[in-house]
Amino acid sequence: MELVPENERRTESSDEEDEEEEEVWRKHYSSRHRILLVGEGDFSFALCLAKHFGSARNIVATCLDSQDDLEKKYSDGIRNVRELEERGCLVFYGIDVRNMSTHFFLRTQRFDRIVYNFPHVGFLYREDSFCQIQLNKELVEGFLRNARVLLKKVDGEIHVSHKEGEPYNKWELVEEAMKIGLKLQETVPFYKNDYPGYQNKRADGGHSNAPFWLGDCSTYKFKLNQSA
């Protein structure tokens, strides 16, 4: 009889447990999806999914802030990150969505879902001013271009949750996506209550830890345009 080393037996057992784990869904996201969350603010959206799934082993969560800035800006930021890491999540700081596809780790990965909730460059000008709109359009375009590289070609989706109406419709989210070889799969209403524990934050200025008014919002789901 062939003897199997103890460490190999543990690995085989772990693999079998992963396969047998029941799939859990939270709205559009499955515990079996490989998920990349960007622009995470205080990481409460990532933690919501992790708690619901019972694990964060398939989640990579990132933010633009450094760890020091995260602690200064958000009352629960560090606490949320610690809990995510305990649940198996990979967390990266200082990730700019406009060049994330060159990141030493992310560039080696491909994801089923890439999620950016309420992208915004910060409150540099009036929200409805031409300059502010152009900066936000450039942010979204840069994100979509980089996310496209990191997306699984089969059934991968890029999700952008976005406020509706003026001036947000001037960001031309769908048009920007089409320019770089993506197509709109579906648009569905976004309800904060669907994600218990999620706290949308202003993320900028002296009130970075304060929430912002959501109003009517939607999640735009994009896929690769295979015919492009």
mmCIF file of N, CA and C in Angstrom, residues 56-125:
data_model
loop_
_atom_site.group_PDB
_atom_site.id
_atom_site.type_symbol
_atom_site.label_atom_id
_atom_site.label_comp_id
_atom_site.label_asym_id
_atom_site.label_seq_id
_atom_site.Cartn_x
_atom_site.Cartn_y
_atom_site.Cartn_z
ATOM 1 N N ALA A 56 -13.821 34.877 2.749
ATOM 2 C CA ALA A 56 -13.400 35.879 1.763
ATOM 3 C C ALA A 56 -12.235 35.351 0.928
ATOM 4 N N ARG A 57 -12.102 34.040 0.861
ATOM 5 C CA ARG A 57 -10.951 33.450 0.168
ATOM 6 C C ARG A 57 -10.948 33.732 -1.332
ATOM 7 N N ASN A 58 -12.110 34.024 -1.904
ATOM 8 C CA ASN A 58 -12.190 34.322 -3.338
ATOM 9 C C ASN A 58 -12.275 35.818 -3.625
ATOM 10 N N ILE A 59 -12.022 36.630 -2.607
ATOM 11 C CA ILE A 59 -12.156 38.081 -2.759
ATOM 12 C C ILE A 59 -10.797 38.761 -2.668
ATOM 13 N N VAL A 60 -10.541 39.674 -3.589
ATOM 14 C CA VAL A 60 -9.407 40.599 -3.507
ATOM 15 C C VAL A 60 -10.009 41.994 -3.416
ATOM 16 N N ALA A 61 -9.673 42.740 -2.355
ATOM 17 C CA ALA A 61 -10.251 44.062 -2.132
ATOM 18 C C ALA A 61 -9.144 45.106 -2.110
ATOM 19 N N THR A 62 -9.372 46.221 -2.804
ATOM 20 C CA THR A 62 -8.334 47.245 -2.909
ATOM 21 C C THR A 62 -8.907 48.636 -2.637
ATOM 22 N N CYS A 63 -8.007 49.549 -2.300
ATOM 23 C CA CYS A 63 -8.383 50.951 -2.154
ATOM 24 C C CYS A 63 -7.244 51.824 -2.641
ATOM 25 N N LEU A 64 -7.540 53.081 -2.902
ATOM 26 C CA LEU A 64 -6.514 54.030 -3.343
ATOM 27 C C LEU A 64 -5.681 54.526 -2.170
ATOM 28 N N ASP A 65 -6.243 54.544 -0.979
ATOM 29 C CA ASP A 65 -5.562 55.083 0.196
ATOM 30 C C ASP A 65 -4.408 54.199 0.646
ATOM 31 N N SER A 66 -3.466 54.817 1.348
ATOM 32 C CA SER A 66 -2.463 54.061 2.092
ATOM 33 C C SER A 66 -3.121 53.540 3.370
ATOM 34 N N GLN A 67 -2.457 52.642 4.068
ATOM 35 C CA GLN A 67 -3.028 52.134 5.309
ATOM 36 C C GLN A 67 -3.176 53.259 6.338
ATOM 37 N N ASP A 68 -2.206 54.151 6.400
ATOM 38 C CA ASP A 68 -2.282 55.273 7.343
ATOM 39 C C ASP A 68 -3.464 56.174 7.028
ATOM 40 N N ASP A 69 -3.656 56.473 5.742
ATOM 41 C CA ASP A 69 -4.770 57.328 5.348
ATOM 42 C C ASP A 69 -6.117 56.660 5.626
ATOM 43 N N LEU A 70 -6.169 55.353 5.406
ATOM 44 C CA LEU A 70 -7.409 54.621 5.684
ATOM 45 C C LEU A 70 -7.798 54.777 7.153
ATOM 46 N N GLU A 71 -6.820 54.663 8.024
ATOM 47 C CA GLU A 71 -7.085 54.780 9.463
ATOM 48 C C GLU A 71 -7.554 56.188 9.822
ATOM 49 N N LYS A 72 -6.986 57.209 9.158
ATOM 50 C CA LYS A 72 -7.356 58.591 9.451
ATOM 51 C C LYS A 72 -8.742 58.943 8.918
ATOM 52 N N LYS A 73 -9.100 58.387 7.767
ATOM 53 C CA LYS A 73 -10.319 58.804 7.071
ATOM 54 C C LYS A 73 -11.582 58.103 7.549
ATOM 55 N N TYR A 74 -11.461 56.837 7.963
ATOM 56 C CA TYR A 74 -12.657 56.039 8.250
ATOM 57 C C TYR A 74 -12.608 55.443 9.655
ATOM 58 N N SER A 75 -13.707 55.579 10.366
ATOM 59 C CA SER A 75 -13.752 55.093 11.744
ATOM 60 C C SER A 75 -13.630 53.575 11.836
ATOM 61 N N ASP A 76 -14.121 52.854 10.822
ATOM 62 C CA ASP A 76 -14.102 51.392 10.882
ATOM 63 C C ASP A 76 -13.197 50.751 9.833
ATOM 64 N N GLY A 77 -12.423 51.559 9.120
ATOM 65 C CA GLY A 77 -11.642 51.035 8.008
ATOM 66 C C GLY A 77 -10.673 49.927 8.401
ATOM 67 N N ILE A 78 -9.826 50.181 9.369
ATOM 68 C CA ILE A 78 -8.815 49.194 9.777
ATOM 69 C C ILE A 78 -9.479 47.961 10.378
ATOM 70 N N ARG A 79 -10.516 48.182 11.180
ATOM 71 C CA ARG A 79 -11.226 47.048 11.772
ATOM 72 C C ARG A 79 -11.827 46.157 10.691
ATOM 73 N N ASN A 80 -12.411 46.767 9.664
ATOM 74 C CA ASN A 80 -12.989 45.980 8.579
ATOM 75 C C ASN A 80 -11.923 45.184 7.827
ATOM 76 N N VAL A 81 -10.781 45.820 7.585
ATOM 77 C CA VAL A 81 -9.691 45.130 6.890
ATOM 78 C C VAL A 81 -9.197 43.939 7.702
ATOM 79 N N ARG A 82 -9.045 44.119 8.984
ATOM 80 C CA ARG A 82 -8.557 43.021 9.831
ATOM 81 C C ARG A 82 -9.516 41.829 9.766
ATOM 82 N N GLU A 83 -10.808 42.111 9.829
ATOM 83 C CA GLU A 83 -11.771 41.015 9.765
ATOM 84 C C GLU A 83 -11.753 40.347 8.390
ATOM 85 N N LEU A 84 -11.620 41.135 7.349
ATOM 86 C CA LEU A 84 -11.524 40.570 5.999
ATOM 87 C C LEU A 84 -10.323 39.638 5.884
ATOM 88 N N GLU A 85 -9.183 40.087 6.385
ATOM 89 C CA GLU A 85 -7.968 39.280 6.296
ATOM 90 C C GLU A 85 -8.104 37.995 7.103
ATOM 91 N N GLU A 86 -8.780 38.088 8.246
ATOM 92 C CA GLU A 86 -9.020 36.877 9.041
ATOM 93 C C GLU A 86 -9.892 35.879 8.295
ATOM 94 N N ARG A 87 -10.742 36.392 7.408
ATOM 95 C CA ARG A 87 -11.623 35.523 6.633
ATOM 96 C C ARG A 87 -10.988 35.071 5.304
ATOM 97 N N GLY A 88 -9.733 35.463 5.081
ATOM 98 C CA GLY A 88 -9.014 34.977 3.910
ATOM 99 C C GLY A 88 -8.924 35.925 2.742
ATOM 100 N N CYS A 89 -9.362 37.171 2.921
ATOM 101 C CA CYS A 89 -9.325 38.149 1.837
ATOM 102 C C CYS A 89 -7.909 38.694 1.636
ATOM 103 N N LEU A 90 -7.542 38.937 0.379
ATOM 104 C CA LEU A 90 -6.319 39.658 0.061
ATOM 105 C C LEU A 90 -6.660 41.138 -0.062
ATOM 106 N N VAL A 91 -5.956 41.980 0.687
ATOM 107 C CA VAL A 91 -6.220 43.419 0.690
ATOM 108 C C VAL A 91 -4.970 44.144 0.204
ATOM 109 N N PHE A 92 -5.161 45.081 -0.747
ATOM 110 C CA PHE A 92 -4.055 45.887 -1.252
ATOM 111 C C PHE A 92 -4.396 47.362 -1.125
ATOM 112 N N TYR A 93 -3.417 48.133 -0.649
ATOM 113 C CA TYR A 93 -3.556 49.587 -0.524
ATOM 114 C C TYR A 93 -2.878 50.271 -1.717
ATOM 115 N N GLY A 94 -3.249 51.529 -1.946
ATOM 116 C CA GLY A 94 -2.571 52.335 -2.951
ATOM 117 C C GLY A 94 -2.788 51.875 -4.376
ATOM 118 N N ILE A 95 -3.943 51.275 -4.650
ATOM 119 C CA ILE A 95 -4.232 50.771 -5.994
ATOM 120 C C ILE A 95 -5.036 51.811 -6.770
ATOM 121 N N ASP A 96 -4.425 52.358 -7.806
ATOM 122 C CA ASP A 96 -5.097 53.303 -8.701
ATOM 123 C C ASP A 96 -5.763 52.492 -9.806
ATOM 124 N N VAL A 97 -7.069 52.608 -9.932
ATOM 125 C CA VAL A 97 -7.797 51.793 -10.907
ATOM 126 C C VAL A 97 -7.384 52.102 -12.338
ATOM 127 N N ARG A 98 -6.725 53.252 -12.553
ATOM 128 C CA ARG A 98 -6.330 53.649 -13.902
ATOM 129 C C ARG A 98 -5.056 52.962 -14.377
ATOM 130 N N ASN A 99 -4.367 52.249 -13.467
ATOM 131 C CA ASN A 99 -3.194 51.466 -13.887
ATOM 132 C C ASN A 99 -3.078 50.135 -13.147
ATOM 133 N N MET A 100 -4.179 49.674 -12.581
ATOM 134 C CA MET A 100 -4.139 48.476 -11.740
ATOM 135 C C MET A 100 -3.744 47.212 -12.497
ATOM 136 N N SER A 101 -3.923 47.202 -13.817
ATOM 137 C CA SER A 101 -3.588 45.996 -14.585
ATOM 138 C C SER A 101 -2.087 45.761 -14.663
ATOM 139 N N THR A 102 -1.281 46.742 -14.205
ATOM 140 C CA THR A 102 0.172 46.567 -14.176
ATOM 141 C C THR A 102 0.674 46.188 -12.784
ATOM 142 N N HIS A 103 -0.225 46.104 -11.817
ATOM 143 C CA HIS A 103 0.157 45.761 -10.442
ATOM 144 C C HIS A 103 0.784 44.369 -10.398
ATOM 145 N N PHE A 104 1.824 44.202 -9.592
ATOM 146 C CA PHE A 104 2.614 42.968 -9.603
ATOM 147 C C PHE A 104 1.786 41.710 -9.353
ATOM 148 N N PHE A 105 0.727 41.823 -8.526
ATOM 149 C CA PHE A 105 -0.116 40.652 -8.261
ATOM 150 C C PHE A 105 -1.333 40.619 -9.173
ATOM 151 N N LEU A 106 -2.038 41.718 -9.261
ATOM 152 C CA LEU A 106 -3.287 41.731 -10.029
ATOM 153 C C LEU A 106 -3.068 41.323 -11.478
ATOM 154 N N ARG A 107 -1.949 41.692 -12.062
ATOM 155 C CA ARG A 107 -1.721 41.383 -13.475
ATOM 156 C C ARG A 107 -1.605 39.884 -13.727
ATOM 157 N N THR A 108 -1.399 39.105 -12.663
ATOM 158 C CA THR A 108 -1.310 37.645 -12.820
ATOM 159 C C THR A 108 -2.662 36.965 -12.644
ATOM 160 N N GLN A 109 -3.704 37.742 -12.333
ATOM 161 C CA GLN A 109 -5.000 37.188 -11.987
ATOM 162 C C GLN A 109 -6.044 37.477 -13.066
ATOM 163 N N ARG A 110 -7.098 36.649 -13.073
ATOM 164 C CA ARG A 110 -8.266 36.918 -13.898
ATOM 165 C C ARG A 110 -9.503 36.688 -13.030
ATOM 166 N N PHE A 111 -10.478 37.584 -13.142
ATOM 167 C CA PHE A 111 -11.594 37.606 -12.207
ATOM 168 C C PHE A 111 -12.934 37.384 -12.914
ATOM 169 N N ASP A 112 -13.854 36.734 -12.170
ATOM 170 C CA ASP A 112 -15.220 36.560 -12.663
ATOM 171 C C ASP A 112 -16.017 37.848 -12.559
ATOM 172 N N ARG A 113 -15.774 38.603 -11.487
ATOM 173 C CA ARG A 113 -16.472 39.863 -11.269
ATOM 174 C C ARG A 113 -15.461 40.918 -10.809
ATOM 175 N N ILE A 114 -15.522 42.092 -11.440
ATOM 176 C CA ILE A 114 -14.720 43.236 -11.020
ATOM 177 C C ILE A 114 -15.703 44.364 -10.709
ATOM 178 N N VAL A 115 -15.662 44.873 -9.493
ATOM 179 C CA VAL A 115 -16.724 45.746 -8.987
ATOM 180 C C VAL A 115 -16.156 47.085 -8.526
ATOM 181 N N TYR A 116 -16.762 48.158 -9.024
ATOM 182 C CA TYR A 116 -16.404 49.513 -8.604
ATOM 183 C C TYR A 116 -17.709 50.220 -8.245
ATOM 184 N N ASN A 117 -17.904 50.461 -6.959
ATOM 185 C CA ASN A 117 -19.123 51.126 -6.497
ATOM 186 C C ASN A 117 -18.909 52.631 -6.412
ATOM 187 N N PHE A 118 -19.691 53.370 -7.168
ATOM 188 C CA PHE A 118 -19.728 54.828 -7.136
ATOM 189 C C PHE A 118 -18.345 55.471 -7.321
ATOM 190 N N PRO A 119 -17.748 55.252 -8.493
ATOM 191 C CA PRO A 119 -16.458 55.886 -8.787
ATOM 192 C C PRO A 119 -16.569 57.405 -8.742
ATOM 193 N N HIS A 120 -15.506 58.043 -8.232
ATOM 194 C CA HIS A 120 -15.507 59.505 -8.131
ATOM 195 C C HIS A 120 -14.079 59.957 -7.866
ATOM 196 N N VAL A 121 -13.650 61.018 -8.536
ATOM 197 C CA VAL A 121 -12.278 61.503 -8.358
ATOM 198 C C VAL A 121 -12.106 62.344 -7.097
ATOM 199 N N GLY A 122 -13.202 62.703 -6.455
ATOM 200 C CA GLY A 122 -13.140 63.635 -5.329
ATOM 201 C C GLY A 122 -13.752 64.961 -5.736
ATOM 202 N N PHE A 123 -14.067 65.777 -4.745
ATOM 203 C CA PHE A 123 -14.830 66.996 -4.993
ATOM 204 C C PHE A 123 -13.883 68.166 -5.282
ATOM 205 N N LEU A 124 -13.401 68.191 -6.526
ATOM 206 C CA LEU A 124 -12.442 69.216 -6.940
ATOM 207 C C LEU A 124 -13.144 70.465 -7.461
ATOM 208 N N TYR A 125 -14.273 70.275 -8.128
ATOM 209 C CA TYR A 125 -15.073 71.371 -8.665
ATOM 210 C C TYR A 125 -16.538 71.093 -8.327
#
